[in-house]
């Protein structure tokens, strides 16, 4: 199993609530601002997009790269974070 960041573990380890988009693993201040400009200001809004894409990580990664300019590593980290959160809470 690959190692995960503390940010990833913190996000996956508790309910999402009203967390900012930057609470997602792989999403820092710059990507967060780009997503916020498109209306994705909260983690739950990005989760909604993940769910609309039927939890398909590959499709989500491509969407996130297009929407925010994220690289493959950042987008993959975010997708894994959301997948694990869904597995734990849905």
Tab-separated table of N, CA, C and O in Angstrom:
chain	number	residue	atom	x	y	z
A	1	UNK	N	0.841	-1.189	0.000
A	1	UNK	CA	0.000	0.000	0.000
A	1	UNK	C	0.881	1.245	0.000
A	1	UNK	O	1.893	1.311	0.681
A	2	UNK	N	0.486	2.234	-0.768
A	2	UNK	CA	1.276	3.449	-0.832
A	2	UNK	C	1.066	4.280	0.427
A	2	UNK	O	0.055	4.168	1.113
A	3	UNK	N	2.044	5.100	0.713
A	3	UNK	CA	1.922	5.957	1.883
A	3	UNK	C	1.033	7.139	1.534
A	3	UNK	O	0.975	7.580	0.390
A	4	UNK	N	0.347	7.645	2.525
A	4	UNK	CA	-0.522	8.799	2.320
A	4	UNK	C	-0.062	9.934	3.214
A	4	UNK	O	0.572	9.716	4.244
A	5	UNK	N	-0.420	11.133	2.832
A	5	UNK	CA	-0.027	12.308	3.601
A	5	UNK	C	-0.902	12.440	4.843
A	5	UNK	O	-1.981	11.849	4.948
A	6	UNK	N	-0.437	13.250	5.766
A	6	UNK	CA	-1.233	13.541	6.960
A	6	UNK	C	-2.538	14.218	6.556
A	6	UNK	O	-3.591	13.936	7.119
A	7	UNK	N	-2.480	15.099	5.561
A	7	UNK	CA	-3.684	15.777	5.066
A	7	UNK	C	-4.705	14.748	4.579
A	7	UNK	O	-5.892	14.848	4.875
A	8	UNK	N	-4.224	13.741	3.842
A	8	UNK	CA	-5.089	12.671	3.340
A	8	UNK	C	-5.719	11.915	4.507
A	8	UNK	O	-6.938	11.714	4.549
A	9	UNK	N	-4.902	11.502	5.452
A	9	UNK	CA	-5.410	10.733	6.602
A	9	UNK	C	-6.414	11.545	7.415
A	9	UNK	O	-7.438	11.018	7.861
A	10	UNK	N	-6.135	12.829	7.594
A	10	UNK	CA	-7.060	13.687	8.346
A	10	UNK	C	-8.402	13.791	7.647
A	10	UNK	O	-9.453	13.726	8.285
A	11	UNK	N	-8.388	13.941	6.319
A	11	UNK	CA	-9.629	14.093	5.574
A	11	UNK	C	-10.453	12.808	5.606
A	11	UNK	O	-11.656	12.832	5.848
A	12	UNK	N	-9.801	11.683	5.365
A	12	UNK	CA	-10.491	10.398	5.280
A	12	UNK	C	-10.976	9.940	6.653
A	12	UNK	O	-11.941	9.194	6.764
A	13	UNK	N	-10.351	10.430	7.702
A	13	UNK	CA	-10.634	9.946	9.045
A	13	UNK	C	-11.834	10.550	9.730
A	13	UNK	O	-12.141	10.182	10.867
A	14	UNK	N	-12.536	11.485	9.092
A	14	UNK	CA	-13.669	12.121	9.765
A	14	UNK	C	-14.696	12.587	8.746
A	14	UNK	O	-14.385	12.714	7.556
A	15	UNK	N	-15.924	12.873	9.201
A	15	UNK	CA	-16.941	13.381	8.283
A	15	UNK	C	-16.484	14.667	7.589
A	15	UNK	O	-15.683	15.432	8.138
A	16	UNK	N	-16.993	14.895	6.403
A	16	UNK	CA	-16.547	16.009	5.581
A	16	UNK	C	-17.019	17.357	6.102
A	16	UNK	O	-16.275	18.331	6.080
A	17	UNK	N	-18.257	17.416	6.542
A	17	UNK	CA	-18.791	18.681	7.031
A	17	UNK	C	-18.692	19.774	5.980
A	17	UNK	O	-19.009	19.578	4.819
A	18	UNK	N	-18.217	20.937	6.410
A	18	UNK	CA	-18.166	22.118	5.561
A	18	UNK	C	-16.727	22.482	5.195
A	18	UNK	O	-16.379	23.639	5.052
A	19	UNK	N	-15.878	21.456	5.051
A	19	UNK	CA	-14.457	21.702	4.795
A	19	UNK	C	-14.234	22.398	3.455
A	19	UNK	O	-14.943	22.151	2.487
A	20	UNK	N	-13.212	23.226	3.425
A	20	UNK	CA	-12.807	23.911	2.208
A	20	UNK	C	-12.285	22.904	1.189
A	20	UNK	O	-11.829	21.814	1.541
A	21	UNK	N	-12.311	23.300	-0.069
A	21	UNK	CA	-11.785	22.450	-1.134
A	21	UNK	C	-10.298	22.141	-0.890
A	21	UNK	O	-9.807	21.082	-1.255
A	22	UNK	N	-9.587	23.053	-0.243
A	22	UNK	CA	-8.158	22.839	0.002
A	22	UNK	C	-7.896	21.799	1.084
A	22	UNK	O	-6.741	21.420	1.293
A	23	UNK	N	-8.932	21.313	1.750
A	23	UNK	CA	-8.757	20.221	2.715
A	23	UNK	C	-8.528	18.890	2.006
A	23	UNK	O	-8.046	17.936	2.608
A	24	UNK	N	-8.863	18.821	0.723
A	24	UNK	CA	-8.674	17.598	-0.054
A	24	UNK	C	-7.199	17.360	-0.329
A	24	UNK	O	-6.461	18.287	-0.666
A	25	UNK	N	-6.805	16.132	-0.219
A	25	UNK	CA	-5.436	15.752	-0.543
A	25	UNK	C	-5.144	16.090	-2.005
A	25	UNK	O	-5.976	15.846	-2.881
A	26	UNK	N	-3.996	16.687	-2.259
A	26	UNK	CA	-3.616	17.044	-3.620
A	26	UNK	C	-4.048	18.429	-4.045
A	26	UNK	O	-3.624	18.921	-5.083
A	27	UNK	N	-4.896	19.082	-3.255
A	27	UNK	CA	-5.394	20.411	-3.612
A	27	UNK	C	-4.807	21.440	-2.657
A	27	UNK	O	-5.148	21.473	-1.478
A	28	UNK	N	-3.924	22.257	-3.193
A	28	UNK	CA	-3.310	23.327	-2.409
A	28	UNK	C	-3.998	24.654	-2.680
A	28	UNK	O	-5.082	24.705	-3.269
A	29	UNK	N	-3.357	25.724	-2.283
A	29	UNK	CA	-3.954	27.054	-2.420
A	29	UNK	C	-4.209	27.438	-3.878
A	29	UNK	O	-5.270	27.957	-4.204
A	30	UNK	N	-3.258	27.192	-4.762
A	30	UNK	CA	-3.401	27.617	-6.161
A	30	UNK	C	-4.510	26.833	-6.859
A	30	UNK	O	-5.402	27.419	-7.484
A	31	UNK	N	-4.485	25.505	-6.732
A	31	UNK	CA	-5.549	24.701	-7.351
A	31	UNK	C	-6.888	25.001	-6.697
A	31	UNK	O	-7.922	25.030	-7.364
A	32	UNK	N	-6.863	25.210	-5.390
A	32	UNK	CA	-8.091	25.548	-4.671
A	32	UNK	C	-8.730	26.811	-5.210
A	32	UNK	O	-9.947	26.876	-5.411
A	33	UNK	N	-7.914	27.828	-5.471
A	33	UNK	CA	-8.442	29.090	-6.016
A	33	UNK	C	-9.047	28.867	-7.402
A	33	UNK	O	-10.109	29.414	-7.719
A	34	UNK	N	-8.383	28.062	-8.226
A	34	UNK	CA	-8.915	27.786	-9.571
A	34	UNK	C	-10.255	27.067	-9.483
A	34	UNK	O	-11.183	27.364	-10.240
A	35	UNK	N	-10.359	26.118	-8.551
A	35	UNK	CA	-11.627	25.403	-8.384
A	35	UNK	C	-12.704	26.326	-7.817
A	35	UNK	O	-13.860	26.281	-8.253
A	36	UNK	N	-12.337	27.163	-6.848
A	36	UNK	CA	-13.300	28.098	-6.258
A	36	UNK	C	-13.878	29.025	-7.318
A	36	UNK	O	-15.072	29.333	-7.297
A	37	UNK	N	-13.052	29.468	-8.256
A	37	UNK	CA	-13.523	30.358	-9.329
A	37	UNK	C	-14.574	29.684	-10.198
A	37	UNK	O	-15.371	30.368	-10.840
A	38	UNK	N	-14.598	28.361	-10.198
A	38	UNK	CA	-15.579	27.614	-10.989
A	38	UNK	C	-16.742	27.113	-10.139
A	38	UNK	O	-17.557	26.317	-10.601
A	39	UNK	N	-16.797	27.561	-8.886
A	39	UNK	CA	-17.902	27.189	-8.013
A	39	UNK	C	-17.641	25.984	-7.130
A	39	UNK	O	-18.507	25.570	-6.370
A	40	UNK	N	-16.455	25.413	-7.198
A	40	UNK	CA	-16.102	24.248	-6.382
A	40	UNK	C	-15.337	24.723	-5.148
A	40	UNK	O	-14.145	24.503	-5.005
A	41	UNK	N	-16.064	25.410	-4.253
A	41	UNK	CA	-15.412	26.040	-3.111
A	41	UNK	C	-15.329	25.149	-1.879
A	41	UNK	O	-14.537	25.409	-0.977
A	42	UNK	N	-16.103	24.104	-1.841
A	42	UNK	CA	-16.126	23.208	-0.679
A	42	UNK	C	-15.800	21.788	-1.120
A	42	UNK	O	-16.072	21.392	-2.262
A	43	UNK	N	-15.255	21.019	-0.199
A	43	UNK	CA	-14.903	19.633	-0.499
A	43	UNK	C	-16.136	18.842	-0.933
A	43	UNK	O	-16.051	18.007	-1.837
A	44	UNK	N	-17.295	19.128	-0.318
A	44	UNK	CA	-18.492	18.357	-0.676
A	44	UNK	C	-18.954	18.638	-2.103
A	44	UNK	O	-19.581	17.786	-2.728
A	45	UNK	N	-18.634	19.823	-2.645
A	45	UNK	CA	-18.996	20.122	-4.026
A	45	UNK	C	-18.124	19.287	-4.981
A	45	UNK	O	-18.607	18.752	-5.974
A	46	UNK	N	-16.843	19.150	-4.648
A	46	UNK	CA	-15.951	18.305	-5.445
A	46	UNK	C	-16.371	16.843	-5.306
A	46	UNK	O	-16.366	16.097	-6.287
A	47	UNK	N	-16.785	16.440	-4.101
A	47	UNK	CA	-17.310	15.083	-3.907
A	47	UNK	C	-18.514	14.856	-4.815
A	47	UNK	O	-18.652	13.782	-5.412
A	48	UNK	N	-19.371	15.856	-4.938
A	48	UNK	CA	-20.530	15.739	-5.827
A	48	UNK	C	-20.118	15.442	-7.258
A	48	UNK	O	-20.725	14.609	-7.928
A	49	UNK	N	-19.069	16.103	-7.721
A	49	UNK	CA	-18.568	15.836	-9.080
A	49	UNK	C	-18.038	14.411	-9.167
A	49	UNK	O	-18.274	13.712	-10.157
A	50	UNK	N	-17.316	13.968	-8.133
A	50	UNK	CA	-16.795	12.595	-8.086
A	50	UNK	C	-17.947	11.587	-8.177
A	50	UNK	O	-17.880	10.608	-8.917
A	51	UNK	N	-19.023	11.868	-7.455
A	51	UNK	CA	-20.185	10.975	-7.477
A	51	UNK	C	-20.916	11.036	-8.823
A	51	UNK	O	-21.385	10.007	-9.315
A	52	UNK	N	-21.019	12.232	-9.417
A	52	UNK	CA	-21.636	12.348	-10.741
A	52	UNK	C	-20.884	11.523	-11.776
A	52	UNK	O	-21.488	11.007	-12.722
A	53	UNK	N	-19.587	11.405	-11.585
A	53	UNK	CA	-18.769	10.600	-12.490
A	53	UNK	C	-18.744	9.133	-12.044
A	53	UNK	O	-17.883	8.366	-12.473
A	54	UNK	N	-19.695	8.767	-11.190
A	54	UNK	CA	-19.896	7.390	-10.728
A	54	UNK	C	-18.679	6.796	-10.031
A	54	UNK	O	-18.363	5.618	-10.174
A	55	UNK	N	-17.967	7.665	-9.293
A	55	UNK	CA	-16.778	7.252	-8.539
A	55	UNK	C	-15.711	6.631	-9.437
A	55	UNK	O	-14.900	5.843	-8.995
A	56	UNK	N	-15.711	7.018	-10.709
A	56	UNK	CA	-14.710	6.542	-11.668
A	56	UNK	C	-13.464	7.425	-11.521
A	56	UNK	O	-13.446	8.573	-11.977
A	57	UNK	N	-12.436	6.888	-10.901
A	57	UNK	CA	-11.238	7.677	-10.610
A	57	UNK	C	-10.586	8.221	-11.872
A	57	UNK	O	-10.133	9.376	-11.886
A	58	UNK	N	-10.516	7.429	-12.926
A	58	UNK	CA	-9.875	7.894	-14.156
A	58	UNK	C	-10.613	9.090	-14.761
A	58	UNK	O	-9.993	10.077	-15.172
A	59	UNK	N	-11.936	9.012	-14.801
A	59	UNK	CA	-12.719	10.131	-15.328
A	59	UNK	C	-12.580	11.355	-14.437
A	59	UNK	O	-12.450	12.486	-14.921
A	60	UNK	N	-12.585	11.151	-13.109
A	60	UNK	CA	-12.442	12.265	-12.175
A	60	UNK	C	-11.072	12.929	-12.326
A	60	UNK	O	-10.969	14.156	-12.326
A	61	UNK	N	-10.040	12.125	-12.462
A	61	UNK	CA	-8.685	12.666	-12.626
A	61	UNK	C	-8.622	13.545	-13.866
A	61	UNK	O	-8.089	14.664	-13.822
A	62	UNK	N	-9.179	13.081	-14.970
A	62	UNK	CA	-9.178	13.880	-16.195
A	62	UNK	C	-9.975	15.167	-16.012
A	62	UNK	O	-9.557	16.238	-16.458
A	63	UNK	N	-11.129	15.070	-15.337
A	63	UNK	CA	-11.928	16.264	-15.079
A	63	UNK	C	-11.143	17.255	-14.229
A	63	UNK	O	-11.101	18.465	-14.539
A	64	UNK	N	-10.510	16.792	-13.162
A	64	UNK	CA	-9.791	17.678	-12.251
A	64	UNK	C	-8.600	18.336	-12.951
A	64	UNK	O	-8.332	19.526	-12.751
A	65	UNK	N	-7.920	17.587	-13.785
A	65	UNK	CA	-6.804	18.152	-14.540
A	65	UNK	C	-7.306	19.262	-15.476
A	65	UNK	O	-6.693	20.326	-15.565
A	66	UNK	N	-8.423	19.026	-16.142
A	66	UNK	CA	-8.993	20.033	-17.035
A	66	UNK	C	-9.531	21.235	-16.259
A	66	UNK	O	-9.348	22.386	-16.673
A	67	UNK	N	-10.197	20.986	-15.147
A	67	UNK	CA	-10.852	22.050	-14.392
A	67	UNK	C	-9.878	22.937	-13.628
A	67	UNK	O	-10.125	24.135	-13.473
A	68	UNK	N	-8.778	22.369	-13.160
A	68	UNK	CA	-7.910	23.136	-12.267
A	68	UNK	C	-6.462	23.242	-12.727
A	68	UNK	O	-5.690	23.994	-12.145
A	69	UNK	N	-6.101	22.455	-13.730
A	69	UNK	CA	-4.702	22.425	-14.128
A	69	UNK	C	-3.846	21.538	-13.242
A	69	UNK	O	-2.618	21.600	-13.283
A	70	UNK	N	-4.490	20.699	-12.447
A	70	UNK	CA	-3.751	19.778	-11.575
A	70	UNK	C	-2.917	18.825	-12.424
A	70	UNK	O	-3.298	18.490	-13.548
A	71	UNK	N	-1.797	18.391	-11.892
A	71	UNK	CA	-1.026	17.372	-12.586
A	71	UNK	C	-1.564	15.989	-12.208
A	71	UNK	O	-2.454	15.871	-11.363
A	72	UNK	N	-1.045	14.958	-12.826
A	72	UNK	CA	-1.563	13.604	-12.595
A	72	UNK	C	-1.418	13.165	-11.138
A	72	UNK	O	-2.304	12.512	-10.594
A	73	UNK	N	-0.309	13.528	-10.507
A	73	UNK	CA	-0.094	13.142	-9.108
A	73	UNK	C	-1.106	13.824	-8.191
A	73	UNK	O	-1.716	13.187	-7.331
A	74	UNK	N	-1.313	15.136	-8.384
A	74	UNK	CA	-2.270	15.870	-7.559
A	74	UNK	C	-3.687	15.338	-7.755
A	74	UNK	O	-4.413	15.104	-6.783
A	75	UNK	N	-4.077	15.149	-9.003
A	75	UNK	CA	-5.424	14.667	-9.299
A	75	UNK	C	-5.621	13.246	-8.773
A	75	UNK	O	-6.678	12.911	-8.235
A	76	UNK	N	-4.602	12.411	-8.904
A	76	UNK	CA	-4.695	11.045	-8.390
A	76	UNK	C	-4.811	11.011	-6.882
A	76	UNK	O	-5.561	10.207	-6.316
A	77	UNK	N	-4.088	11.887	-6.216
A	77	UNK	CA	-4.158	11.975	-4.757
A	77	UNK	C	-5.560	12.381	-4.308
A	77	UNK	O	-6.119	11.808	-3.370
A	78	UNK	N	-6.142	13.357	-4.993
A	78	UNK	CA	-7.489	13.814	-4.660
A	78	UNK	C	-8.511	12.699	-4.907
A	78	UNK	O	-9.392	12.460	-4.082
A	79	UNK	N	-8.390	12.019	-6.033
A	79	UNK	CA	-9.316	10.928	-6.359
A	79	UNK	C	-9.240	9.813	-5.323
A	79	UNK	O	-10.269	9.297	-4.865
A	80	UNK	N	-8.031	9.447	-4.923
A	80	UNK	CA	-7.861	8.397	-3.916
A	80	UNK	C	-8.453	8.823	-2.581
A	80	UNK	O	-9.090	8.032	-1.887
A	81	UNK	N	-8.246	10.075	-2.229
A	81	UNK	CA	-8.794	10.622	-0.993
A	81	UNK	C	-10.323	10.519	-0.988
A	81	UNK	O	-10.920	10.046	-0.020
A	82	UNK	N	-10.953	10.951	-2.077
A	82	UNK	CA	-12.412	10.895	-2.156
A	82	UNK	C	-12.921	9.457	-2.185
A	82	UNK	O	-13.938	9.143	-1.562
A	83	UNK	N	-12.217	8.579	-2.883
A	83	UNK	CA	-12.622	7.175	-2.930
A	83	UNK	C	-12.593	6.560	-1.535
A	83	UNK	O	-13.536	5.894	-1.118
A	84	UNK	N	-11.518	6.801	-0.814
A	84	UNK	CA	-11.418	6.246	0.541
A	84	UNK	C	-12.450	6.859	1.471
A	84	UNK	O	-13.005	6.168	2.326
A	85	UNK	N	-12.737	8.156	1.307
A	85	UNK	CA	-13.755	8.790	2.138
A	85	UNK	C	-15.115	8.137	1.864
A	85	UNK	O	-15.865	7.834	2.789
A	86	UNK	N	-15.432	7.927	0.589
A	86	UNK	CA	-16.706	7.279	0.209
A	86	UNK	C	-16.793	5.879	0.782
A	86	UNK	O	-17.846	5.472	1.304
A	87	UNK	N	-15.688	5.138	0.707
A	87	UNK	CA	-15.684	3.771	1.252
A	87	UNK	C	-15.954	3.773	2.754
A	87	UNK	O	-16.606	2.869	3.274
A	88	UNK	N	-15.492	4.803	3.437
A	88	UNK	CA	-15.648	4.857	4.897
A	88	UNK	C	-17.012	5.412	5.325
A	88	UNK	O	-17.553	4.990	6.347
A	89	UNK	N	-17.580	6.346	4.551
A	89	UNK	CA	-18.757	7.070	5.029
A	89	UNK	C	-20.026	6.885	4.213
A	89	UNK	O	-21.097	7.320	4.653
A	90	UNK	N	-19.947	6.288	3.024
A	90	UNK	CA	-21.178	6.116	2.232
A	90	UNK	C	-21.616	4.654	2.252
A	90	UNK	O	-20.844	3.761	2.353
